[in-house]
mmCIF file of C-alpha atoms in Angstrom:
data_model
loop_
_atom_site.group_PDB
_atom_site.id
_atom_site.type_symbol
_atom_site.label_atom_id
_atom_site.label_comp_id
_atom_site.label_asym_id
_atom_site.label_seq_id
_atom_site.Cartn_x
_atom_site.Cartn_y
_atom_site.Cartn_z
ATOM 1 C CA UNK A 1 2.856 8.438 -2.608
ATOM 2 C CA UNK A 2 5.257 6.986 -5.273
ATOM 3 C CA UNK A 3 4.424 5.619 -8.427
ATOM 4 C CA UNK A 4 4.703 1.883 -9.249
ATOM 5 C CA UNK A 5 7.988 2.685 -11.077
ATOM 6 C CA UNK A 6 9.593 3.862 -7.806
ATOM 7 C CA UNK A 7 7.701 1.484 -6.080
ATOM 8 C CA UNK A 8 9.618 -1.264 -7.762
ATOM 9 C CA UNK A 9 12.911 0.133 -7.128
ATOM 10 C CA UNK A 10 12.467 -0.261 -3.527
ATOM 11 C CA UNK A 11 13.045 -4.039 -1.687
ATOM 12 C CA UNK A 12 10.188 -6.918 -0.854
ATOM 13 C CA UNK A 13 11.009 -5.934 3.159
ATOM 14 C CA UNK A 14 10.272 -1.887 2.385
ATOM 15 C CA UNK A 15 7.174 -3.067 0.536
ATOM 16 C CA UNK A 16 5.741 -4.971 3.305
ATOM 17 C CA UNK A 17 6.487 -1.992 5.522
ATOM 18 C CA UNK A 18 5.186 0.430 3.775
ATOM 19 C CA UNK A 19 1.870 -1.965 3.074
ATOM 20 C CA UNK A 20 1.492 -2.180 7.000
ATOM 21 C CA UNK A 21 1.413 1.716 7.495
ATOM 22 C CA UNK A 22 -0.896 2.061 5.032
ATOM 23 C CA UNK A 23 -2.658 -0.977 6.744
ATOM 24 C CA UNK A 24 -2.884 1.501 10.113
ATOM 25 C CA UNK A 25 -3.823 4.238 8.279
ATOM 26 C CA UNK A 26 -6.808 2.895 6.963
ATOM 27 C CA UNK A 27 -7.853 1.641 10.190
ATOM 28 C CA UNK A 28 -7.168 4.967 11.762
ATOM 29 C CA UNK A 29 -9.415 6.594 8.572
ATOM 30 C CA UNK A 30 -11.920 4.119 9.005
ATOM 31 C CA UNK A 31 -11.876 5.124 12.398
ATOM 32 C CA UNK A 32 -12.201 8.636 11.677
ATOM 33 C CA UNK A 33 -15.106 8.459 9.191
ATOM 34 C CA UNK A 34 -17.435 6.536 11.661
ATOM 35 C CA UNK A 35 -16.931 9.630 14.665
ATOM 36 C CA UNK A 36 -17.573 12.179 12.265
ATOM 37 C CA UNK A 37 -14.046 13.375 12.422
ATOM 38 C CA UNK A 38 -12.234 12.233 8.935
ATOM 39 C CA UNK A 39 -11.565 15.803 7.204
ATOM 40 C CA UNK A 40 -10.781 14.503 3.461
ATOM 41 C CA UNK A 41 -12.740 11.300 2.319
ATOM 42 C CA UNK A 42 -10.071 11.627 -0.496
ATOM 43 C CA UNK A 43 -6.988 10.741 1.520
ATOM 44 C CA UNK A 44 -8.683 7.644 2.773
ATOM 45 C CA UNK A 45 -9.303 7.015 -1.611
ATOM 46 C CA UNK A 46 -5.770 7.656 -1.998
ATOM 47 C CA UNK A 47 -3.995 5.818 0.787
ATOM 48 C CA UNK A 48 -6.457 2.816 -0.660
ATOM 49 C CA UNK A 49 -4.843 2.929 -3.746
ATOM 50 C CA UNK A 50 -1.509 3.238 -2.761
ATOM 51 C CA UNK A 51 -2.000 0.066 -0.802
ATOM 52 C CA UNK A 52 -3.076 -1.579 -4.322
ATOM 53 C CA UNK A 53 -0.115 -0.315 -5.988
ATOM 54 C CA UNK A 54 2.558 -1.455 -3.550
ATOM 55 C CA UNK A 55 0.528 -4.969 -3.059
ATOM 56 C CA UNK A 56 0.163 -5.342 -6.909
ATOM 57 C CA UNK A 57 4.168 -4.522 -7.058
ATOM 58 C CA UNK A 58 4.952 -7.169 -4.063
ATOM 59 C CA UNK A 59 2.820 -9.570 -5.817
ATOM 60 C CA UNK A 60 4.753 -8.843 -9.168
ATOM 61 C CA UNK A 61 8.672 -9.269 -7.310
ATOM 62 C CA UNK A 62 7.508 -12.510 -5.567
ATOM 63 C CA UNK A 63 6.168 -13.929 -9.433
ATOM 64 C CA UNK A 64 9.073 -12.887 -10.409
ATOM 65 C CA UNK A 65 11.220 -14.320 -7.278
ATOM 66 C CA UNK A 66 9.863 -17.847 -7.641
ATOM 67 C CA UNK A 67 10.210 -17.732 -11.672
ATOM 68 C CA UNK A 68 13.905 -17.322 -11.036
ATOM 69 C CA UNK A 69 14.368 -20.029 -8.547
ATOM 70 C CA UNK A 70 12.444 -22.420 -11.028
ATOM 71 C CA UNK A 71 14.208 -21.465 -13.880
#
């Protein structure tokens, strides 16, 4: 996945996208690990921390959004 530098190049729209795959994902490796059937408990580590780092970057443009508009 792409580091929070990339990550803030992208739009608030691709963010949420990207967060809602990610979203599916997880269900589908949740999913996975309670069958028997998930072959690398490390994806399901990494796609939970790319979810962090795009929510923590959302989080950061909206701050940042409603700064301006105050300002």
């Amino acid at each position: 996945m792409a580091t929070a530098k990339e990550l803030k190049e992208l739009s608030a729209e691709d963010l949420k996208k990207r967060a809602d795959e990610l979203r599916g994902t997880l269900f589908q490796d949740r999913l996975s690990m309670r069958t028997g059937n998930l072959d690398s408990p490390e994806k399901r580590t990494e796609h939970r921390r790319d979810l962090a780092r795009i929510l923590t970057v959302l989080g950061e443009k909206t701050r940042a959004e409603k700064a301006a508009k105050k300002a």
